[in-house]
């Protein structure tokens, strides 16, 4: 079976074709998401960036769920695997020839290297309008602006070469169209003026200058630049000047590489900043970045692109600021530069201050470009910068040179995956294009570091019998750094220079970060790992960021490149025991930060389970201002921390205690995949240790995931094992918890009588939990059995207890349940019930509790349906589905779809109602719960009343039988509909109103 041929088009209105067939991506949000993924092709795009693009500065609380829905729809349209999920967001990586923007970039790179006007023409012909035209999103507009700038740069480069093609009328036509597209481009206007002048159309050339002058004045209040004004004057006098002369041209820049790849946006930014600065004064641009990131290569590429503007001299000096030998003193650098200018040695004074004066005198009447490579500090280069107008200084450094004023700073990021693969292909040739998956893996292992990619490519280029997959296997070994070396060059030696220049404390922090399991970290984690005070840890991180050994992708959140992490881990400095103690400090901080997310009332059970020790660093715990927010951010790091603890015999206890401490917040916020992974790891460690109480604890919380996903058989199996251990050891409180959870499982499964029986056993146990846990399960069970008086009694009892505890999620749940039961029992009006449910919904939103939001939204929508407020009901059900999509709970989601279908039918839209009810039945069957299946059958039966009465009666009859066996109160409603297929709706809060306890 051949793979589908996909073509993504961004260079104009967004479009996608698969095997020549246009895909209809019509939903506005889906188009925005797809456009953003393509505009950042090959890079992981965070949920936050996608939310900003879709909703702007005020995304809804359900933004993440809605984006998941958009991505799901796109995945159904696109070939399998096109969109990849990542802990940080989503990534779409088109293959070779699949994205027109990538083809454009490749053609432009080849055209630039060969100075080939035909290649420029092929690239420009790919454009069909503005990039991603027609998509109403500021985020897309900003991202697409980069492509439009590339388009302009390509047009300008083509215009430089086009006159040589000899077709002056054709060139004039294309230049006129280009000027219409970019009416403020002085370079395009200049080329058009020259072409018109050469064609004998002097009046038209002068008219183009007047048009541009008016446009610039209206847009910016500026006149055209000096070069264009000079051209205009020469046309008026009939004498177009030759190139300016004066001094002999001096060219001292090193050779540029012929395979420069990527960095288009950065080059545009730098050229734009230089253009904006103009000739009013000297221009200085600083390019900083980590070792091996391609700073000098970029600077030389930039110098090649714009060097013609600085006709008098191109100078170069290596300041050796990051070399093992002594950095070059400013006085010595001046000697090098003055000699490059041709100043005789006998004229160069010995004192630095006199050399500075001579240097500035020599530059006064020259247009020069000076590249200061490898600056070690601001002080080393400050006195060397040109001061006259019309000059450009380019500085590269591994440090951020914050001490230089009035400069254009650029921090060089790593290459995107597509850029890294393109660079690898330009070095190693066709083998890379023949093995795209292996090439992508090489780029990933090199982490987008240009030096690493170059060295990997060099190994391939010099080993013609190797396949790319052979290199991947070598890089997949535990240590990749030894493979990334060629002769005297290596990635490790480049890193070593930056490391050796650090003071002792940041060096030690860097070494310890090599043992840090987390993908990213903050100052709290580093303080715990290193034993430093929090402020000192922050200072050390600042030092590491300044020399690009650590990145800061978000404010106060740090990350290390994988190769740097490997390098740090290989450095000697700490004994194995010291590294173990450092890891203990980090794990202890994670544990106590997780404990802090639990309300005080829940600490009793937590302390009983894990025997919470005193914190090793109380100062760090005191500095924790937002425990819940930090754990939310750290949730993807918990797995690596647990793995590290499990692999360290002295620290194995943390491997099951940390998942237990973090359970409540992760469960409430529906991070079920993370809970499942953590509790599975915890259970394996507990089994290995033979710690029966720990085994029981992990089984209980492992069951919670299967419970929430309606996999009741597996949840029951785990709970029965837990209860067996608790009966033998663990005390009555621990046994009561496990039995309560088993009762909750029976209740949500529709076995309410059995649930009540278990709770009677629980109430006979001596315990300190009062009736906090079983009150809700009893209330829900009585509610489903139609025993409203008893249900209200226990709901109210639960409400009082949860108010005392201060748990907003449970208070919100209970407010919703009480409102519905009181309305059903005729004790309150529908308006009063609606107000109370709205109050519960507000609490759930503030707590970011997807389950509670889904339940409250669907309940409120049901009340609005009862009250004839159909538009509000439909909107509410859609929000409920968005929240439920985060849960992957088929039973709960089935209920919402069923109610939604019934509401649409009552609103007079049976055609839309039927698909909702059919989806409810599919999800109900997926859950395997008879109660959920019966309610879905009843909903579909009602929705088919007019279209297919016979099928409606069959479905309602099946539902009645099941509900009668369960003694569910809904049976009376179904019986009424069987007698009269147009009866009243029956409002339910639905299955799952109870929550597993911890």
Tab-separated table of N, CA and C in Angstrom, residues 3-4 74-84:
chain	number	residue	atom	x	y	z
A	3	UNK	N	1.976	5.261	0.263
A	3	UNK	CA	1.592	6.375	1.115
A	3	UNK	C	0.869	7.437	0.288
A	4	UNK	N	-0.034	8.139	0.934
A	4	UNK	CA	-0.776	9.199	0.261
A	4	UNK	C	0.156	10.339	-0.113
A	74	UNK	N	-8.691	17.464	12.425
A	74	UNK	CA	-7.644	17.537	11.403
A	74	UNK	C	-6.993	16.172	11.182
A	75	UNK	N	-6.790	15.423	12.262
A	75	UNK	CA	-6.169	14.101	12.113
A	75	UNK	C	-7.053	13.170	11.286
A	76	UNK	N	-8.376	13.333	11.410
A	76	UNK	CA	-9.268	12.495	10.604
A	76	UNK	C	-9.169	12.853	9.121
A	77	UNK	N	-8.854	14.105	8.815
A	77	UNK	CA	-8.745	14.546	7.421
A	77	UNK	C	-7.391	14.201	6.816
A	78	UNK	N	-6.331	14.417	7.591
A	78	UNK	CA	-4.973	14.279	7.063
A	78	UNK	C	-4.505	12.828	7.140
A	79	UNK	N	-3.456	12.492	6.425
A	79	UNK	CA	-2.918	11.123	6.517
A	79	UNK	C	-2.516	10.772	7.947
A	80	UNK	N	-2.583	9.497	8.241
A	80	UNK	CA	-2.283	9.028	9.593
A	80	UNK	C	-0.872	9.447	10.019
A	81	UNK	N	-0.762	9.969	11.230
A	81	UNK	CA	0.528	10.364	11.773
A	81	UNK	C	1.000	11.732	11.350
A	82	UNK	N	0.173	12.472	10.590
A	82	UNK	CA	0.628	13.788	10.104
A	82	UNK	C	0.879	14.740	11.260
A	83	UNK	N	-0.045	14.743	12.224
A	83	UNK	CA	0.105	15.631	13.382
A	83	UNK	C	0.547	14.794	14.568
A	84	UNK	N	1.692	15.141	15.110
A	84	UNK	CA	2.261	14.400	16.241
A	84	UNK	C	2.029	15.156	17.535
